[in-house]
Every structure is written in C-alpha cells, then in structure tokens.
Coordinates of C-alpha atoms and ligand atoms in Angstrom, one line a residue:
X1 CA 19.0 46.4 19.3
X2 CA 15.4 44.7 20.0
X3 CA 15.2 43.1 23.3
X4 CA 12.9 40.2 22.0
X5 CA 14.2 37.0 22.7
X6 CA 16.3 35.1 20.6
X7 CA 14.9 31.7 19.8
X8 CA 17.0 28.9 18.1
X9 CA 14.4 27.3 15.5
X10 CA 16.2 23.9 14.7
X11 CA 14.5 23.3 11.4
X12 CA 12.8 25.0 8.6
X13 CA 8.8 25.5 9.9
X14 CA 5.6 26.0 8.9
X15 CA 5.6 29.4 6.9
X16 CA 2.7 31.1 8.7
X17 CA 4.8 29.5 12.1
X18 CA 8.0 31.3 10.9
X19 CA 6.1 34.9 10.7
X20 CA 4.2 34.7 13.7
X21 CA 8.0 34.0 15.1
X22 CA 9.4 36.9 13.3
X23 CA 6.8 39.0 14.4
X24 CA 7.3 38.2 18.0
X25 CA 10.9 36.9 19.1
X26 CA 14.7 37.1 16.7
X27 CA 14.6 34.0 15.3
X28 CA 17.5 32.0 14.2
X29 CA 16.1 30.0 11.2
X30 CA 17.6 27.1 9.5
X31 CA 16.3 27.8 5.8
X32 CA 18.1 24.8 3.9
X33 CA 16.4 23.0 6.7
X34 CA 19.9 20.9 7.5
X35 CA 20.2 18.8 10.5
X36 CA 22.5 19.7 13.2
X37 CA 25.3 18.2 14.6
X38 CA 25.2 18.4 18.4
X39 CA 28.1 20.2 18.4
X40 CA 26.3 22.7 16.0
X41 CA 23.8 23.0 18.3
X42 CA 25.8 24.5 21.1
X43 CA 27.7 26.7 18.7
X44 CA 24.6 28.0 17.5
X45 CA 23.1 28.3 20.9
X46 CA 25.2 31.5 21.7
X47 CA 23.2 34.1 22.6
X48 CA 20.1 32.1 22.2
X49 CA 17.0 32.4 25.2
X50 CA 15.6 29.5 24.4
X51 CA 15.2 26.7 21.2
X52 CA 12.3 25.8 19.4
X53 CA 13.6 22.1 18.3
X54 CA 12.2 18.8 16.7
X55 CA 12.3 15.1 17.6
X56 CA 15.2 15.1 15.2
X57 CA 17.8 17.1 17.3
X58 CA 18.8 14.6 20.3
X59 CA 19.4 16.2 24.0
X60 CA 21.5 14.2 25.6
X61 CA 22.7 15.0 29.1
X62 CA 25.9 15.7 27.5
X63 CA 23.9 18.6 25.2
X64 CA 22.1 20.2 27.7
X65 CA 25.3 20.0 30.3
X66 CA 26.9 22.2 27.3
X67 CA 24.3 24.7 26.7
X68 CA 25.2 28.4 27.4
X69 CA 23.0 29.2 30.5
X70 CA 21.6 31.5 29.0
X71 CA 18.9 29.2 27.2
X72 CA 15.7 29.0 29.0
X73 CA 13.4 26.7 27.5
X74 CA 13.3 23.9 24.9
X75 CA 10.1 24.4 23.4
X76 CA 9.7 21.3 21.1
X77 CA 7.7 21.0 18.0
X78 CA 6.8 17.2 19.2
X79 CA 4.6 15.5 21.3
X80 CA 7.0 12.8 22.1
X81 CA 9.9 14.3 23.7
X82 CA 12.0 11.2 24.5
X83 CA 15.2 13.4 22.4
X84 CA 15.5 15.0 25.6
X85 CA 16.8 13.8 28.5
X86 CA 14.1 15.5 31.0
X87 CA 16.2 14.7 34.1
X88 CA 19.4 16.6 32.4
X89 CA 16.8 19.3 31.8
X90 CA 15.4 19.5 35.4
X91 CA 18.9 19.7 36.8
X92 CA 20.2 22.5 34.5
X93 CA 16.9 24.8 35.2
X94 CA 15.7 24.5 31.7
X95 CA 12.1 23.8 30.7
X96 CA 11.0 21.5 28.5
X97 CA 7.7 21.8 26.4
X98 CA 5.6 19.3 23.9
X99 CA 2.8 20.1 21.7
X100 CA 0.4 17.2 22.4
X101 CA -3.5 17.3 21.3
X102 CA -2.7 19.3 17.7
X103 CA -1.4 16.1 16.0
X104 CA -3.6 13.3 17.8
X105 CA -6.2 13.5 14.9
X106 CA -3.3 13.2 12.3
X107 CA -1.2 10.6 13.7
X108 CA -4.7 8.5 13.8
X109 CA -5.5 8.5 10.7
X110 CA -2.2 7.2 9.7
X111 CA -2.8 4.6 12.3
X112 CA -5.8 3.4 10.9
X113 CA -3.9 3.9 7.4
X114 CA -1.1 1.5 8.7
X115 CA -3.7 -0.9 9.7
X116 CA -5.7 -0.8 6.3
X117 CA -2.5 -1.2 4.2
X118 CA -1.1 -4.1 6.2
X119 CA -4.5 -5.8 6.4
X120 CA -5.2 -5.2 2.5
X121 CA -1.7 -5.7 1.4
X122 CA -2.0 -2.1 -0.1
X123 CA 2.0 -1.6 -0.1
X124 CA 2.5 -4.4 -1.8
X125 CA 0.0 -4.1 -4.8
X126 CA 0.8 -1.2 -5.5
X127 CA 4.3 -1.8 -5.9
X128 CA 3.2 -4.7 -8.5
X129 CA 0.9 -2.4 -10.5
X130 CA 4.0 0.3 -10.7
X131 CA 6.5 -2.3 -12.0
X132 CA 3.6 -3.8 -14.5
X133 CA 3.7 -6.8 -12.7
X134 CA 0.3 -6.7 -12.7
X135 CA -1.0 -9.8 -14.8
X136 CA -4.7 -11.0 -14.1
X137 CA -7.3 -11.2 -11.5
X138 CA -8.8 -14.1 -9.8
X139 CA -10.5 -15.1 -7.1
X140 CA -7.6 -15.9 -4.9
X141 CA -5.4 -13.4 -6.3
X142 CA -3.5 -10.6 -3.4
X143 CA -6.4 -11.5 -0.8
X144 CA -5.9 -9.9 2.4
X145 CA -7.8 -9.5 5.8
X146 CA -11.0 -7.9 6.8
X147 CA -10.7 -5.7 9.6
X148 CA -14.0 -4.4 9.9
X149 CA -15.4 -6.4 13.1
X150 CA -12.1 -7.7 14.6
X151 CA -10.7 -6.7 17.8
X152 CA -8.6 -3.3 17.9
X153 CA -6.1 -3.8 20.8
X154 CA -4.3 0.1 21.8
X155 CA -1.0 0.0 24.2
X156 CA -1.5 3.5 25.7
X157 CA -5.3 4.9 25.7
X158 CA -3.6 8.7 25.7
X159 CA -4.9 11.3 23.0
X160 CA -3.7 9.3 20.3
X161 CA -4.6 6.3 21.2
X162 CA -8.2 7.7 22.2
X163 CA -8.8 9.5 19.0
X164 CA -7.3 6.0 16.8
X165 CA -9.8 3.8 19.0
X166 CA -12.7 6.3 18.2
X167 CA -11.9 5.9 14.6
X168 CA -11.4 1.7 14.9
X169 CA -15.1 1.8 16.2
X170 CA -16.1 3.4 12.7
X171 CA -15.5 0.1 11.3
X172 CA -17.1 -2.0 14.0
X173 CA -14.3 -3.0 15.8
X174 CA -14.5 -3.9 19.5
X175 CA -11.4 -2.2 21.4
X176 CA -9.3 -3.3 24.1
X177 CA -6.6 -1.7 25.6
X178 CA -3.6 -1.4 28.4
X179 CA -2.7 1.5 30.0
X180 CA -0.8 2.2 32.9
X181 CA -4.1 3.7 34.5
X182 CA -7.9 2.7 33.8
X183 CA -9.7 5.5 31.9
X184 CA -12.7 6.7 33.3
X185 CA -15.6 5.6 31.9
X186 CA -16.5 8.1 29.9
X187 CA -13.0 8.2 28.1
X188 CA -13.3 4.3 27.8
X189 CA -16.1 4.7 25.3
X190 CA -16.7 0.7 25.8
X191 CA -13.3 0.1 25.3
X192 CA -12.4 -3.2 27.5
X193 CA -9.1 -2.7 29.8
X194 CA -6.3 -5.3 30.4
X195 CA -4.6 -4.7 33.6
X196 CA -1.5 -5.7 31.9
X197 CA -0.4 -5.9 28.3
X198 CA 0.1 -9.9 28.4
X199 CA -3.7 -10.1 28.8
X200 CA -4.4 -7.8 26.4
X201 CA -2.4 -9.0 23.4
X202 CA -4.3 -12.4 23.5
X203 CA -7.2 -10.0 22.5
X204 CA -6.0 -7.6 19.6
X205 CA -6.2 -8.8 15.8
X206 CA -4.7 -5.5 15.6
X207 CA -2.2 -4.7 17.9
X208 CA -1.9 -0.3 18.0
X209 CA 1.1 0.8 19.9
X210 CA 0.5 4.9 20.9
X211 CA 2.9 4.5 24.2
X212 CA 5.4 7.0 24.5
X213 CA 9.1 5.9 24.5
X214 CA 10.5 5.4 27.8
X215 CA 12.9 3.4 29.3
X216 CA 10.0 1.1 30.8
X217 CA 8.7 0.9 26.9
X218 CA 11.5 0.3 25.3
X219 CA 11.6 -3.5 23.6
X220 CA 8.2 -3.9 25.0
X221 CA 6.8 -5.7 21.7
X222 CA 9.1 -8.2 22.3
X223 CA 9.3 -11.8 20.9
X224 CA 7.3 -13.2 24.0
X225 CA 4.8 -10.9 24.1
X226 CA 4.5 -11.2 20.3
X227 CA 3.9 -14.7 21.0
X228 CA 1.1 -13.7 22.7
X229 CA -0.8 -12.5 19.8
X230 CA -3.9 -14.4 18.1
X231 CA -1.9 -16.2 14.8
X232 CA -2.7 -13.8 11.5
X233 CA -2.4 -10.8 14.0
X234 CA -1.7 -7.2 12.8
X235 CA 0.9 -4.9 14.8
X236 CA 1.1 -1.2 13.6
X237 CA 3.3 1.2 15.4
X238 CA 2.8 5.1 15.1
X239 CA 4.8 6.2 18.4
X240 CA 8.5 4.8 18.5
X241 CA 10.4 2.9 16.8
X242 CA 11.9 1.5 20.3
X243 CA 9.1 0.3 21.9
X244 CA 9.4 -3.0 19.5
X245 CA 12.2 -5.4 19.4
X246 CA 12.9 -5.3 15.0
X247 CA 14.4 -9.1 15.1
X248 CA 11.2 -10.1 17.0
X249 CA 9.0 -8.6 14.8
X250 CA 10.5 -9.6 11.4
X251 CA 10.9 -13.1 13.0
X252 CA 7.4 -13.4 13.2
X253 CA 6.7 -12.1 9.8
X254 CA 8.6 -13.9 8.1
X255 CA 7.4 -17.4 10.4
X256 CA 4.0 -16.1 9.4
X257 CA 3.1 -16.0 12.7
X258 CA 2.1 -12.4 12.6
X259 CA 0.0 -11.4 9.3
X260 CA 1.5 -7.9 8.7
X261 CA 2.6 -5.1 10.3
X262 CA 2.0 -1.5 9.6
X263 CA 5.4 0.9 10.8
X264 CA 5.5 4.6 11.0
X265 CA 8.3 5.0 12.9
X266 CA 11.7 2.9 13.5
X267 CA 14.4 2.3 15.4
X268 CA 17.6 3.5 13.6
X269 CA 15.4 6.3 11.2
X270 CA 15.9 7.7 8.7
X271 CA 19.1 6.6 7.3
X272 CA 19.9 3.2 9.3
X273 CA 16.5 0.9 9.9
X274 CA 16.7 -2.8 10.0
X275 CA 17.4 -3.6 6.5
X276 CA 15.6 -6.6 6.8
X277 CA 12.4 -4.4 6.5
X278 CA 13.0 -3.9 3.2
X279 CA 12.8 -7.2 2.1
X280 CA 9.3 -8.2 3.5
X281 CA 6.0 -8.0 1.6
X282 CA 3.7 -7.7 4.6
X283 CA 5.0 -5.0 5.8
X284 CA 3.4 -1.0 5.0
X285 CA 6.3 1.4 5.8
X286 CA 6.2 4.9 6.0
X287 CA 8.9 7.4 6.6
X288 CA 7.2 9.1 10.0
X289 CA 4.2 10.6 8.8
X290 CA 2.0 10.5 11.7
X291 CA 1.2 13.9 12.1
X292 CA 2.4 15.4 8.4
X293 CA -0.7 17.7 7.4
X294 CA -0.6 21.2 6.8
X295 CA -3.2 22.0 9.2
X296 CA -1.1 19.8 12.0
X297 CA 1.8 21.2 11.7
X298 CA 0.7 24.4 11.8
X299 CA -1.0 23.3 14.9
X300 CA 2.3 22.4 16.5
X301 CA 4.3 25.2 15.4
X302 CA 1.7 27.5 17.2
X303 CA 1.4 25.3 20.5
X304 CA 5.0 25.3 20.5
X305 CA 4.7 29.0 20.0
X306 CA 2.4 29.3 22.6
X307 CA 4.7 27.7 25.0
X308 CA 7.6 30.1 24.3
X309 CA 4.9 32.8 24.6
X310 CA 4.4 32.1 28.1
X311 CA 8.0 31.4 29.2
X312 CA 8.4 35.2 28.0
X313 CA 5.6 36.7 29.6
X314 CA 6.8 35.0 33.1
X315 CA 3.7 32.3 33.0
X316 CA 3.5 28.8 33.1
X317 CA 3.9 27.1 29.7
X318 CA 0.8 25.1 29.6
X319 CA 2.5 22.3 27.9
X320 CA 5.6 21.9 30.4
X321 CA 7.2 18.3 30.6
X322 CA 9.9 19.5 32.7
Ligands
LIG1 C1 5.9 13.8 17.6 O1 5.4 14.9 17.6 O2 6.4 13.3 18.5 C2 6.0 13.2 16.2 O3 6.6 12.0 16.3 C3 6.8 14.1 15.3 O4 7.9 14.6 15.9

C-alpha cells in the first residue's frame, strides 16, 4: 500500500497535470470528465486527503458539513473560489486554495476580445457570413464603435483587472477604475480611481467587470448603476455571471441604452442562462473561456499542484483563501 495521499481530482486535467499527480499523490481521476452530483462527491470523498476541484463542483455548507474528516484541503483549479463556502471551510478545519496570477494574462485577452467583438459587432457578422446572409457592402453597412481612444473603466484593479487595463492602454485608451482600495501608484500606471463605482461608471465607454463574486458583488451592475453609464456604453464581464443583474442588462440593450455587451460568464451556466441572451444581436457570448489556453491551464493545474504540495510537506500553501 503507498502512503501518498489520495487526492480526489474532480475533472479530467491537463495531461502533463495528471502525471505530475500520478507521480506524486493516488489520484482519483474522472476520465469521461463527468460532473458530479454533490452527493457523488461525498461518496467519492471516502478515503480521500484532500480534492483537487473546479469552479464547477459547488461547496455548499451542506457539502463540506458532509465530508469524511478525513479531507484536508480543497485545492481548487480556479481563481475564483466563490463554489465554496469559505466560512463552512474555516469551521470544518479544511483549507481552501486558488490558483490566481497563472490565468490573469488569459482571461485578459478574452476581455479585450469581449470588448472588440461587442464594439465591432464581430458575433454578429460572422453569424451572417455563415448563413450566406452576406449580401453587399456599403458605407453604412454593420458599422460599429471605435474603441481605440475611449475611456476603459475596470470594477476591481486586481491581477486581472491590472493585466486587462495594461492591454486597454495598447489601444490608447485612458483607464479608470474602482476598487475597494486605491492602488499604489506604481500599480495605477495612470489609471484614474473612483472612490466609488457610481462615479466611475459616468466615466467608462467600456465598462470591465474583474470583481470577484461575493455577496457584496452580487447584482452590482444593476439597472441604476447601468443608468449611470455614458449612452452607446460597452459592459463586458469576464469574472461572474452574478455580479450583473441579466433583466437590467438586456433591458438596456434592447432600449439601446447600452451599445453591446461582451459576456464570458453567466448567471445560470451552462445549461440555464437567461434565454433572452440568445435573442440579441449586440451581445458577444462565450461559453467561459477566460482562461482556456493550453499554457493556462497547465499553469493552474501546477499552482493547484503546488498548493497540495505544501499541505503534504506540513507548509503553508502559498495560495490559501481559507
Ligand atoms: C477561475 O479560475 O475562476 C475561472 O473562472 C475558471 O474556473
């Protein structure tokens, strides 16, 4: 018998991440990469030191109540940990690990992606080039926004938010921002702070949300602060879909109050997102991609790694959120 540790991995993983864990702990793999049932989760949790889980598998405090004792650690493959409930976690000994830094690059560039397809109406021409609806040019024919030289407003100057406003620069864009904290200067980068988000959104022709989800975030783009917003104003959303209010959004869509908006990520995903979505041209959707590169997630599978790596050598994880 090898007195390695057994680690539940919720999902299938990087492969170079699954051999590094088969080198180094018993791992419990899920190779048909099927989502489990909480109930699933505790059954499978038998006999387990610790879990190696994804943003998809939720924590409740009823979960982690019903975990054998003898897990140790959740060591998520995430940044955003909002599927657990830390508090649950704290009071049942267990800690709780992200992986942040590894995907910020990633999940930019899909912000600025969001932002470029909503401003340039890329979803929906190339919908209309696929179905050959595709009939002539003109002058005023699919023309969208500029964005090069507008204001970039971020909700959340973390890592992500950082790294997105770095890359909003390229294109000449002056940033705002709101965080709960000012940045030190040097992180600022000439980025103009908001003490609160009702001054900044006056500011943003594109609105960036890179918050995390918590329960002072959630509904926070609602339909007053949306109001807020210059008219023809761009909202793109890479961290949750809870930190807008959907009817508030579409609302001002559809009004043409808001110019587009660019979503990542959604309350409800995968299977139940407001339909409504569906139905509107100015919106770019995509299914959670933020941080879906090879390199990234490889990147998260080892941080996550790392974490579990010091739980079982009796150090600090250095990525503990609880
Ligand atoms: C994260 O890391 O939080 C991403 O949303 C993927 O889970």
């Amino acid at each position: 018998m090898s007195d390695k540790p057994v680690i539940l991995v919720t999902r299938k993983l990087p492969d170079l991440v699954e051999a590094r864990l088969a080198r180094d702990y018993q791992p419990i793999f899920n190779p048909d990469d099927r989502l489990y049932s909480a109930d699933e989760l505790i059954e499978l949790a038998d006999g387990v030191d610790a879990i190696l889980p994804c943003h998809t598998e939720k924590f409740s405090a009823d979960v982690i109540a019903r975990l054998p004792d003898r897990v140790r650690a959740l060591c998520n493959f995430s940044v955003g940990y909002d599927h657990v409930d830390t508090q649950a976690a704290i009071n049942k000994g267990l800690i709780v690990t992200n992986t942040p830094d590894v995907l910020s690059d990633a999940t930019a560039e899909i912000a600025i992606l969001l932002m470029l397809g909503a401003a340039r109406r890329a979803s929906e021409g190339e919908r209309m080039v696929r179905a050959q609806k595709w009939k002539d040019w003109s002058p005023t024919f699919m023309v969208g926004q500029q964005i090069s030289g507008k204001r970039f407003g971020v909700i959340g100057m973390g890592r992500v938010g950082r790294v997105t406003a770095r890359r909003a620069r390229a294109f000449d864009m002056e940033v705002h921002y709101y965080n709960r904290t000012r940045l030190d200067q040097d992180l600022e980068c000439g980025a103009l702070y908001h003490e609160t988000v009702e001054d900044l959104l006056p500011h943003c022709d594109v609105l960036s949300v890179h918050c995390p989800a918590t329960a002072e975030t959630m509904g926070l783009i609602n339909r007053e602060r949306l109001a807020l917003l210059p008219k023809n104003a761009i909202v793109v959303n890479t961290a949750r879909g809870g930190v807008i209010d959907d009817e508030a959004l579409i609302e001002a869509l559809v009004s043409g109050a808001l110019f587009a908006a660019g979503l990542d990520v959604f309350n409800g995903e995968p299977q139940n997102i407001n339909p409504r979505y569906r139905d509107l041209d100015n919106v770019f959707l995509l299914p959670h991609l933020g941080s879906a590169t090879g390199e990234t997630r490889d990147g998260m599978g080892f941080r996550a790694l790392d974490n579990l790596d010091a739980i079982f050598s009796g150090q600090e994880p250095g990525d503990r959120v609880a």
